[in-house]
Short mmCIF file of C-alpha atoms and ligand atoms in Angstrom, two decimals:
data_model
loop_
_atom_site.label_atom_id
_atom_site.label_comp_id
_atom_site.label_asym_id
_atom_site.label_seq_id
_atom_site.Cartn_x
_atom_site.Cartn_y
_atom_site.Cartn_z
CA UNK A 640 0.07 0.08 -0.01
CA UNK A 641 1.14 3.39 -0.72
CA UNK A 642 2.36 5.30 2.48
CA UNK A 643 3.71 8.51 3.14
CA UNK A 644 6.01 9.81 5.77
CA UNK A 645 6.14 13.67 6.83
CA UNK A 646 9.02 15.22 8.77
CA UNK A 647 8.17 19.02 9.79
CA UNK A 648 10.71 21.61 10.75
CA UNK A 649 9.92 25.06 12.08
CA UNK A 650 6.79 26.87 12.94
CA UNK A 651 3.15 26.34 13.09
CA UNK A 652 2.40 27.46 9.75
CA UNK A 653 4.58 24.35 8.42
CA UNK A 654 2.80 22.09 11.01
CA UNK A 655 -0.76 23.23 9.32
CA UNK A 656 0.86 22.87 5.83
CA UNK A 657 2.12 19.19 6.74
CA UNK A 658 -1.61 18.52 8.09
CA UNK A 659 -2.74 19.72 4.64
CA UNK A 660 -0.25 17.27 2.96
CA UNK A 661 -1.18 14.50 5.21
CA UNK A 662 -5.08 15.14 4.37
CA UNK A 663 -4.40 15.29 0.55
CA UNK A 664 -2.42 11.98 0.95
CA UNK A 665 -5.06 10.27 2.83
CA UNK A 666 -7.83 11.30 0.57
CA UNK A 667 -5.76 9.72 -2.21
CA UNK A 668 -5.45 6.50 -0.40
CA UNK A 669 -2.10 6.68 1.24
CA UNK A 670 -1.38 5.64 4.91
CA UNK A 671 0.54 8.02 6.98
CA UNK A 672 3.39 6.43 8.79
CA UNK A 673 5.58 7.28 11.69
CA UNK A 674 8.58 5.24 10.13
CA UNK A 675 10.42 6.60 7.26
CA UNK A 676 11.58 3.12 6.51
CA UNK A 677 8.00 1.82 5.69
CA UNK A 678 7.10 5.03 3.35
CA UNK A 679 6.78 5.10 -0.40
CA UNK A 680 6.86 8.87 -0.20
CA UNK A 681 9.20 10.75 2.29
CA UNK A 682 8.27 14.39 2.72
CA UNK A 683 10.66 16.72 4.42
CA UNK A 684 8.87 20.04 5.28
CA UNK A 685 11.68 22.38 6.15
CA UNK A 686 12.53 25.80 7.75
CA UNK A 687 15.09 28.43 7.07
CA UNK A 688 14.70 30.53 9.98
CA UNK A 689 17.74 29.47 11.64
CA UNK A 690 20.85 28.42 10.23
CA UNK A 691 20.56 25.25 12.46
CA UNK A 692 17.11 24.24 11.00
CA UNK A 693 18.86 24.51 7.47
CA UNK A 694 21.55 22.32 8.41
CA UNK A 695 19.49 19.81 9.87
CA UNK A 696 17.16 19.62 6.89
CA UNK A 697 20.04 18.97 4.65
CA UNK A 698 21.26 16.24 7.36
CA UNK A 699 17.69 14.40 7.28
CA UNK A 700 18.02 14.57 3.36
CA UNK A 701 21.41 12.68 3.59
CA UNK A 702 19.90 10.24 5.60
CA UNK A 703 16.89 9.49 3.43
CA UNK A 704 19.32 9.05 0.47
CA UNK A 705 19.60 5.39 1.81
CA UNK A 706 15.94 4.70 1.22
CA UNK A 707 16.23 5.78 -2.43
CA UNK A 708 19.38 3.58 -2.97
CA UNK A 709 17.69 0.65 -1.57
CA UNK A 710 14.56 1.27 -3.63
CA UNK A 711 14.68 3.88 -6.57
CA UNK A 712 10.74 3.98 -6.48
CA UNK A 713 10.69 5.55 -3.13
CA UNK A 714 10.10 9.45 -3.77
CA UNK A 715 11.88 11.87 -1.70
CA UNK A 716 10.05 15.32 -1.85
CA UNK A 717 11.09 18.45 -0.24
CA UNK A 718 8.80 21.24 0.62
CA UNK A 719 8.70 24.52 2.82
CA UNK A 720 10.97 27.51 3.11
CA UNK A 721 14.33 25.77 2.39
CA UNK A 722 12.62 24.23 -0.92
CA UNK A 723 11.59 27.89 -1.84
CA UNK A 724 15.08 29.30 -0.78
CA UNK A 725 17.33 26.58 -2.50
CA UNK A 726 14.93 25.51 -5.25
CA UNK A 727 17.76 25.86 -7.74
CA UNK A 728 20.92 24.61 -5.81
CA UNK A 729 19.19 21.79 -4.15
CA UNK A 730 19.61 19.67 -7.21
CA UNK A 731 23.20 20.03 -6.87
CA UNK A 732 23.22 19.46 -3.14
CA UNK A 733 20.94 16.58 -2.83
CA UNK A 734 20.55 15.03 -6.41
CA UNK A 735 18.67 12.14 -5.02
CA UNK A 736 15.47 14.55 -4.00
CA UNK A 737 12.60 13.60 -6.62
CA UNK A 738 10.82 16.75 -6.12
CA UNK A 739 10.81 20.16 -4.65
CA UNK A 740 7.71 22.08 -3.87
CA UNK A 741 7.75 25.75 -2.63
CA UNK A 742 5.50 27.32 0.01
CA UNK A 743 2.98 28.23 -2.56
CA UNK A 744 3.16 24.88 -4.21
CA UNK A 745 1.27 22.82 -1.67
CA UNK A 746 -1.95 22.03 -4.00
CA UNK A 747 0.52 20.77 -6.74
CA UNK A 748 2.15 18.66 -4.19
CA UNK A 749 -1.38 17.04 -3.30
CA UNK A 750 -1.90 16.45 -7.13
CA UNK A 751 1.32 14.70 -7.48
CA UNK A 752 0.66 12.36 -4.75
CA UNK A 753 -2.42 11.46 -6.42
CA UNK A 754 -0.75 10.83 -9.61
CA UNK A 755 2.06 8.67 -8.08
CA UNK A 756 -0.21 6.59 -6.00
CA UNK A 757 -1.28 3.81 -8.31
CA UNK A 758 2.26 3.04 -9.11
CA UNK A 759 3.33 2.41 -5.52
CA UNK A 760 0.40 -0.12 -5.18
CA UNK A 761 2.27 -2.37 -7.81
CA UNK A 762 5.61 -1.88 -6.11
CA UNK A 763 4.70 -2.84 -2.64
CA UNK A 764 6.25 -6.19 -2.54
CA UNK A 765 9.76 -5.07 -3.76
CA UNK A 766 9.72 -2.19 -1.20
CA UNK A 767 9.21 -4.49 1.77
CA UNK A 768 12.37 -6.69 0.79
CA UNK A 769 14.54 -3.69 0.17
CA UNK A 770 13.37 -1.80 3.25
CA UNK A 771 15.27 -4.56 5.48
CA UNK A 772 18.64 -3.43 3.99
CA UNK A 773 18.28 0.09 5.13
CA UNK A 774 19.96 1.19 8.54
CA UNK A 775 17.80 2.88 11.27
CA UNK A 776 16.83 6.34 9.96
CA UNK A 777 15.75 7.97 13.36
CA UNK A 778 13.32 10.59 13.50
CA UNK A 779 9.34 10.15 13.72
CA UNK A 780 6.91 11.07 11.23
CA UNK A 781 4.12 13.73 12.00
CA UNK A 782 0.53 13.88 11.19
CA UNK A 783 0.12 10.05 12.31
CA UNK A 784 -3.34 9.88 13.61
CA UNK A 785 -2.83 9.20 17.41
CA UNK A 786 -5.85 9.02 19.78
CA UNK A 787 -5.68 12.68 20.38
CA UNK A 788 -4.82 14.07 16.91
CA UNK A 789 -8.56 15.35 16.45
CA UNK A 790 -8.79 17.67 19.33
CA UNK A 791 -6.53 20.52 17.99
CA UNK A 792 -6.80 22.03 14.44
CA UNK A 793 -4.34 24.76 12.86
CA UNK A 794 -5.83 26.75 10.24
CA UNK A 795 -3.75 29.03 8.11
CA UNK A 796 -5.46 32.35 7.57
CA UNK A 797 -2.57 34.02 5.40
CA UNK A 798 0.65 33.36 3.91
CA UNK A 799 3.73 35.35 3.64
CA UNK A 800 4.60 38.70 5.35
CA UNK A 801 5.37 42.10 3.88
CA UNK A 802 7.12 43.60 6.82
CA UNK A 803 10.81 42.70 5.86
CA UNK A 804 12.28 42.80 9.41
CA UNK A 805 16.07 42.90 8.39
CA UNK A 806 16.91 39.48 10.10
CA UNK A 807 13.87 37.43 8.71
CA UNK A 808 13.94 35.35 5.65
CA UNK A 809 9.95 34.79 5.59
CA UNK A 810 9.02 37.53 3.10
CA UNK A 811 11.77 36.33 0.78
CA UNK A 812 10.72 32.69 0.70
CA UNK A 813 7.13 32.97 1.38
CA UNK A 814 6.28 36.09 -0.65
CA UNK A 815 4.13 39.03 0.65
CA UNK A 816 0.77 39.05 2.46
CA UNK A 817 -1.66 36.62 0.76
CA UNK A 818 -4.90 36.52 2.80
CA UNK A 819 -7.53 33.64 2.33
CA UNK A 820 -11.03 34.62 1.91
CA UNK A 821 -13.13 34.21 5.12
CA UNK A 822 -15.57 31.85 3.66
CA UNK A 823 -12.52 29.27 2.89
CA UNK A 824 -11.28 29.73 6.44
CA UNK A 825 -14.47 29.11 7.83
CA UNK A 826 -15.33 26.28 5.84
CA UNK A 827 -11.89 24.70 7.03
CA UNK A 828 -12.71 25.41 10.52
CA UNK A 829 -16.17 23.78 10.21
CA UNK A 830 -14.32 20.56 8.91
CA UNK A 831 -12.10 20.63 11.72
CA UNK A 832 -15.14 20.79 14.33
CA UNK A 833 -16.95 18.09 12.56
CA UNK A 834 -13.77 15.79 12.96
CA UNK A 835 -13.78 16.73 16.75
CA UNK A 836 -11.63 19.52 17.05
CA UNK A 837 -12.11 21.34 20.58
CA UNK A 838 -9.54 24.06 19.92
CA UNK A 839 -8.83 26.07 16.72
CA UNK A 840 -5.70 27.97 16.21
CA UNK A 841 -5.79 30.52 13.39
CA UNK A 842 -2.17 31.01 11.96
CA UNK A 843 -0.30 33.33 10.17
CA UNK A 844 3.13 35.20 10.04
CA UNK A 845 1.38 38.43 11.08
CA UNK A 846 -1.94 37.04 11.68
CA UNK A 847 -3.43 40.39 13.13
CA UNK A 848 -2.57 41.96 9.79
CA UNK A 849 -5.28 39.81 8.28
CA UNK A 850 -7.50 41.82 5.67
CA UNK A 851 -10.12 39.81 3.57
CA UNK A 852 -9.25 40.45 -0.34
CA UNK A 853 -12.61 41.25 -1.32
CA UNK A 854 -14.41 42.84 1.83
CA UNK A 855 -11.48 44.38 3.58
CA UNK A 856 -12.69 42.56 6.85
CA UNK A 857 -9.96 42.59 9.32
CA UNK A 858 -8.78 40.20 12.09
CA UNK A 859 -11.17 41.36 14.51
CA UNK A 860 -13.86 40.87 12.11
CA UNK A 861 -12.40 37.15 11.41
CA UNK A 862 -12.18 36.24 15.03
CA UNK A 863 -15.96 37.24 15.70
CA UNK A 864 -16.87 35.06 12.59
CA UNK A 865 -15.06 31.94 13.69
CA UNK A 866 -15.97 32.30 17.34
CA UNK A 867 -19.51 32.00 16.26
CA UNK A 868 -19.27 28.61 14.69
CA UNK A 869 -21.38 26.00 16.22
CA UNK A 870 -19.56 23.14 18.40
CA UNK A 871 -16.18 25.38 18.83
CA UNK A 872 -14.86 25.05 22.43
CA UNK A 873 -11.98 27.25 22.22
CA UNK A 874 -10.24 29.70 19.66
CA UNK A 875 -6.68 31.11 19.66
CA UNK A 876 -4.19 32.62 17.25
CA UNK A 877 -0.62 33.19 16.48
CA UNK A 878 1.61 35.43 15.75
CA UNK A 879 0.57 39.01 16.02
CA UNK A 880 2.80 42.04 15.26
CA UNK A 881 2.56 44.95 17.63
CA UNK A 882 1.87 47.42 14.90
CA UNK A 883 -1.40 45.76 14.06
CA UNK A 884 -2.57 45.44 17.47
CA UNK A 885 -5.50 47.95 17.27
CA UNK A 886 -8.00 49.25 19.86
CA UNK A 887 -10.73 47.44 17.86
CA UNK A 888 -8.78 44.28 18.13
CA UNK A 889 -8.20 44.57 21.79
CA UNK A 890 -11.78 45.32 22.39
CA UNK A 891 -12.86 42.11 20.40
CA UNK A 892 -10.21 39.95 22.10
CA UNK A 893 -11.62 41.11 25.58
CA UNK A 894 -15.46 40.52 24.52
CA UNK A 895 -15.03 36.86 22.86
CA UNK A 896 -15.47 34.31 25.72
CA UNK A 897 -14.19 31.49 23.21
CA UNK A 898 -10.69 32.95 22.89
CA UNK A 899 -7.90 31.58 24.82
CA UNK A 900 -6.42 34.12 27.41
CA UNK A 901 -3.00 33.98 25.80
CA UNK A 902 -1.68 36.54 23.74
CA UNK A 903 1.72 36.15 21.80
CA UNK A 904 3.15 39.68 21.17
CA UNK A 905 6.96 39.37 19.84
CA UNK A 906 8.68 42.38 20.99
CA UNK A 907 12.16 41.08 20.06
CA UNK A 908 14.29 43.63 22.05
CA UNK A 909 13.96 46.54 24.42
CA UNK A 910 16.11 49.02 22.59
CA UNK A 911 14.67 51.59 20.11
CA UNK A 912 18.30 51.78 18.06
CA UNK A 913 18.01 47.80 17.57
CA UNK A 914 14.24 47.99 16.78
CA UNK A 915 15.03 50.58 14.14
CA UNK A 916 17.85 48.23 12.67
CA UNK A 917 15.40 45.25 12.82
CA UNK A 918 12.99 47.43 10.87
CA UNK A 919 10.23 46.19 13.49
CA UNK A 920 8.08 49.52 13.01
CA UNK A 921 7.54 50.21 16.60
CA UNK A 922 9.28 51.89 19.47
CA UNK A 923 9.47 50.37 23.08
CA UNK A 924 7.21 53.06 24.09
CA UNK A 925 4.89 52.10 21.34
CA UNK A 926 5.08 48.33 22.58
CA UNK A 927 4.48 49.62 26.21
CA UNK A 928 1.38 51.56 25.07
CA UNK A 929 -0.12 48.30 23.38
CA UNK A 930 0.62 46.23 26.55
CA UNK A 931 -1.59 48.84 28.52
CA UNK A 932 -4.35 48.54 26.18
CA UNK A 933 -4.06 44.72 26.21
CA UNK A 934 -3.95 44.69 30.07
CA UNK A 935 -7.04 47.08 30.24
CA UNK A 936 -8.96 44.76 27.94
CA UNK A 937 -7.86 41.34 28.86
CA UNK A 938 -6.56 41.69 32.53
CA UNK A 939 -6.18 38.05 33.43
CA UNK A 940 -4.47 37.06 30.16
CA UNK A 941 -1.02 35.42 29.72
CA UNK A 942 1.22 37.56 27.73
CA UNK A 943 4.04 35.65 25.69
CA UNK A 944 6.88 36.87 23.37
CA UNK A 945 9.82 36.39 21.22
CA UNK A 946 13.26 37.74 21.93
CA UNK A 947 16.53 38.10 19.99
CA UNK A 948 19.78 38.72 21.49
CA UNK A 949 23.13 39.74 19.95
CA UNK A 950 21.35 41.34 16.89
CA UNK A 951 24.18 43.26 14.99
CA UNK A 952 25.06 46.25 16.74
CA UNK A 953 23.30 45.38 19.99
CA UNK A 954 25.70 47.17 22.67
CA UNK A 955 25.72 46.34 26.12
CA UNK A 956 23.25 49.07 26.96
CA UNK A 957 20.77 47.83 24.51
CA UNK A 958 20.99 44.54 25.86
CA UNK A 959 20.45 45.82 29.22
CA UNK A 960 17.35 47.67 28.09
CA UNK A 961 16.00 44.40 26.99
CA UNK A 962 16.53 42.68 30.22
CA UNK A 963 14.87 45.49 32.06
CA UNK A 964 11.86 45.45 29.74
CA UNK A 965 11.30 41.85 30.20
CA UNK A 966 11.62 42.28 34.05
CA UNK A 967 9.17 45.27 33.82
CA UNK A 968 6.52 43.32 31.69
CA UNK A 969 6.88 40.09 33.27
CA UNK A 970 6.09 37.45 30.34
CA UNK A 971 4.29 34.29 31.07
CA UNK A 972 6.60 32.53 28.41
CA UNK A 973 9.19 33.72 25.85
CA UNK A 974 10.96 32.12 22.99
CA UNK A 975 14.60 33.47 23.24
CA UNK A 976 17.24 33.08 20.55
CA UNK A 977 20.89 34.42 19.79
CA UNK A 978 20.70 36.12 16.41
CA UNK A 979 21.32 33.62 13.49
CA UNK A 980 22.29 35.34 10.24
CA UNK A 981 20.21 34.28 7.08
CA UNK A 982 21.62 34.42 3.69
CA UNK A 983 19.73 37.17 1.59
CA UNK A 984 18.72 39.12 4.47
CA UNK A 985 20.34 42.55 5.35
CA UNK A 986 21.40 42.08 8.75
CA UNK A 987 23.30 39.02 7.59
CA UNK A 988 25.87 41.51 5.69
CA UNK A 989 26.18 43.36 8.99
CA UNK A 990 29.12 43.09 11.41
CA UNK A 991 28.30 40.09 13.57
CA UNK A 992 28.49 39.82 17.39
CA UNK A 993 30.85 36.98 18.69
CA UNK A 994 28.77 33.95 19.62
CA UNK A 995 30.14 33.75 23.02
CA UNK A 996 28.56 37.14 23.74
CA UNK A 997 25.33 36.05 22.34
CA UNK A 998 25.24 32.84 24.45
CA UNK A 999 26.12 34.75 27.64
CA UNK A 1000 23.51 37.43 26.84
CA UNK A 1001 20.95 34.48 26.19
CA UNK A 1002 21.82 32.99 29.35
CA UNK A 1003 21.18 36.20 31.47
CA UNK A 1004 18.11 36.89 29.79
CA UNK A 1005 16.52 33.46 30.42
CA UNK A 1006 17.59 33.93 34.14
CA UNK A 1007 15.47 37.06 34.12
CA UNK A 1008 12.43 35.64 31.92
CA UNK A 1009 12.31 32.25 33.60
CA UNK A 1010 11.64 33.90 37.20
CA UNK A 1011 8.49 35.42 35.78
CA UNK A 1012 7.44 32.31 33.98
CA UNK A 1013 7.81 30.40 37.21
CA UNK A 1014 5.80 32.91 38.97
CA UNK A 1015 3.10 32.79 36.55
CA UNK A 1016 2.91 29.05 36.96
CA UNK A 1017 3.26 29.17 40.74
CA UNK A 1018 -0.16 31.19 40.80
CA UNK A 1019 -1.82 27.69 39.58
CA UNK A 1020 -0.61 25.50 42.56
CA UNK A 1021 -3.55 24.63 44.59
CA UNK A 1022 -6.00 25.46 41.94
CA UNK A 1023 -7.83 22.88 39.55
CA UNK A 1024 -7.15 23.90 36.11
CA UNK A 1025 -9.01 22.45 33.05
CA UNK A 1026 -6.59 21.57 30.18
CA UNK A 1027 -6.76 20.06 26.76
CA UNK A 1028 -4.99 16.64 26.41
CA UNK A 1029 -1.99 16.48 24.13
CA UNK A 1030 -0.90 12.79 24.59
CA UNK A 1031 1.10 10.60 26.85
CA UNK A 1032 4.16 12.43 28.55
CA UNK A 1033 7.36 11.84 26.22
CA UNK A 1034 9.50 11.26 29.56
CA UNK A 1035 6.73 8.98 31.22
CA UNK A 1036 3.97 7.13 29.03
CA UNK A 1037 2.22 6.59 32.44
CA UNK A 1038 1.30 10.36 32.48
CA UNK A 1039 -0.97 12.42 30.24
CA UNK A 1040 0.50 15.86 29.15
CA UNK A 1041 -2.08 18.61 28.42
CA UNK A 1042 -2.14 22.30 27.97
CA UNK A 1043 -4.46 24.98 29.94
CA UNK A 1044 -6.15 27.48 27.68
CA UNK A 1045 -3.26 29.96 28.68
CA UNK A 1046 -1.05 27.72 27.17
CA UNK A 1047 0.81 26.12 30.19
CA UNK A 1048 2.01 22.31 30.04
CA UNK A 1049 0.42 20.18 32.90
CA UNK A 1050 1.35 16.74 33.60
CA UNK A 1051 -0.51 14.20 35.65
CA UNK A 1052 -0.35 10.54 36.12
CA UNK A 1053 -3.11 8.82 34.12
CA UNK A 1054 -4.22 6.58 37.15
CA UNK A 1055 -7.56 4.62 36.08
CA UNK A 1056 -8.41 6.92 33.39
CA UNK A 1057 -7.80 5.16 29.61
CA UNK A 1058 -6.32 7.02 26.65
CA UNK A 1059 -9.63 5.81 24.95
CA UNK A 1060 -11.65 7.67 27.63
CA UNK A 1061 -9.63 10.82 27.14
CA UNK A 1062 -10.06 10.65 23.26
CA UNK A 1063 -13.78 11.16 23.87
CA UNK A 1064 -13.55 13.32 26.99
CA UNK A 1065 -10.17 15.58 26.09
CA UNK A 1066 -10.71 18.19 28.59
CA UNK A 1067 -8.93 17.20 31.98
CA UNK A 1068 -9.31 18.60 35.43
CA UNK A 1069 -5.96 18.58 37.18
CA UNK A 1070 -5.21 19.70 40.70
CA UNK A 1071 -1.98 21.55 40.36
CA UNK A 1072 0.56 20.51 43.13
CA UNK A 1073 3.94 21.52 42.02
CA UNK A 1074 5.05 24.49 39.55
CA UNK A 1075 8.19 24.38 37.64
CA UNK A 1076 9.65 26.67 34.56
CA UNK A 1077 8.56 24.25 32.30
CA UNK A 1078 4.85 23.90 33.55
CA UNK A 1079 3.06 22.33 36.15
CA UNK A 1080 2.35 18.80 37.63
CA UNK A 1081 -0.47 17.44 39.66
CA UNK A 1082 -3.32 14.91 40.02
CA UNK A 1083 -5.99 14.10 37.29
CA UNK A 1084 -9.11 14.27 38.95
CA UNK A 1085 -11.89 14.30 36.08
CA UNK A 1086 -12.49 14.50 32.50
CA UNK A 1087 -15.00 16.42 30.37
CA UNK A 1088 -16.34 16.34 26.77
CA UNK A 1089 -16.54 19.96 26.34
CA UNK A 1090 -14.71 22.88 27.75
CA UNK A 1091 -17.73 24.06 29.62
CA UNK A 1092 -19.24 20.74 30.09
CA UNK A 1093 -19.78 18.47 33.29
CA UNK A 1094 -16.67 16.74 34.57
CA UNK A 1095 -16.59 13.10 35.37
CA UNK A 1096 -14.81 12.28 38.33
CA UNK A 1097 -12.20 9.21 38.68
CA UNK A 1098 -13.71 7.76 41.89
CA UNK A 1099 -17.22 6.98 40.96
CA UNK A 1100 -17.13 8.35 37.42
CA UNK A 1101 -19.99 10.38 38.78
CA UNK A 1102 -20.78 13.32 36.83
CA UNK A 1103 -20.05 16.47 39.16
CA UNK A 1104 -19.24 19.79 37.99
CA UNK A 1105 -15.76 20.83 38.99
CA UNK A 1106 -15.82 24.01 36.91
CA UNK A 1107 -16.89 25.91 40.20
CA UNK A 1108 -13.55 24.62 41.83
CA UNK A 1109 -11.39 26.28 39.35
S1 LIG B 2472 6.78 40.44 10.74
FE1 LIG B 2472 9.19 40.26 10.33
S2 LIG B 2472 9.70 38.46 11.74
FE2 LIG B 2472 7.69 38.40 11.43
S3 LIG B 2472 7.36 37.19 9.34
FE3 LIG B 2472 7.18 39.46 8.80
S4 LIG B 2472 9.25 39.93 8.28
FE4 LIG B 2472 9.40 37.97 9.55
#
């Protein structure tokens, strides 16, 4: 039988694209496999946002070459941002790759899968024998339907970005803003809800710059439309730009009860000269104003961010300003990086800061950020939180991992609950006993089918409403 293996690098846009590829493949009769050695088509969905991601992608391609050597009918496919960026030189660097699809070619990839499908059915027996010759490849395929795959859906609302931050490769490989019509987005959300999604994440590189091509409806209008869908438990979105956080959007966020109380608003750094060099289009004072607006309309929400240290030209004073801003705002979570030059972007041509300085700055920043993250988690200790199941804990399969609606990881022993029960009742009530920087741990008390639904306790499986305890 034709089967597809998909390995994904990078952001949630890529995860959503991989889900699209998996759906198209399944519709054409492929099985989605977690093991590359069992696949007739191997897809690598790549990222170029950091040098490391690019190196890893080429490393994985080299691994997959062995599959091709064992059976030339196996198709190796590369898509995503690296495919867009290196389309011309990939043939030279990885000649065994059969097809390269850029970020705007996913529909063509889906069509190619359908075309290839029948040929694989005939080759199947040969493949099985030759696979035995291949050394273990490592890695685990994405989009393989596990018991909880249906509970979350990522829906792309927009491709590309027109803002050209001087460090970012995205506009160069994904192109300028290309917003989907609201009708298409709503139709995809409805399909996800029908498949059992409890939570939908609207994703875009600059999601709050969304503007519907035909009507001009903005992101706040889109949120209202999606939140009104029947059967939707929770709604959230990633990633926003401070420039496009308007009073209208702030008011809409505060007024929609379906929205998860978590807002991701990248600040990147706390120094105006560096923000200018980054072409971020706001000042520290602008960012503070946006946060004041946010706190006014969404007082109990978690605020999370992205930060870059050692950007070209960042002085000790610039970095200290970033530390001070992070301490002042107290983010509930932050993704922190040492600047990584990307070929084809302006900042890659500027004088670079030594890696040891970047690493030291990252360490100092993490110490400040982690203190606030831990404090956010400590607030949950002793309370009962309702969280959406993710799956068995990677470190201990006897425990279940879940995310609260403000995006905090919680872990609890499964106890007498079965995975089958959690697949149907994926909201879990956990009493938080411990708080860490990575999240919280506690005891699983009950499950619920819907976010606002009645809880079923572990002891008698009696239906008791635990919401009041939260
Ligand atoms: S806003 Fe800047 S960092 Fe974000 S995708 Fe656009 S260019 Fe890249």
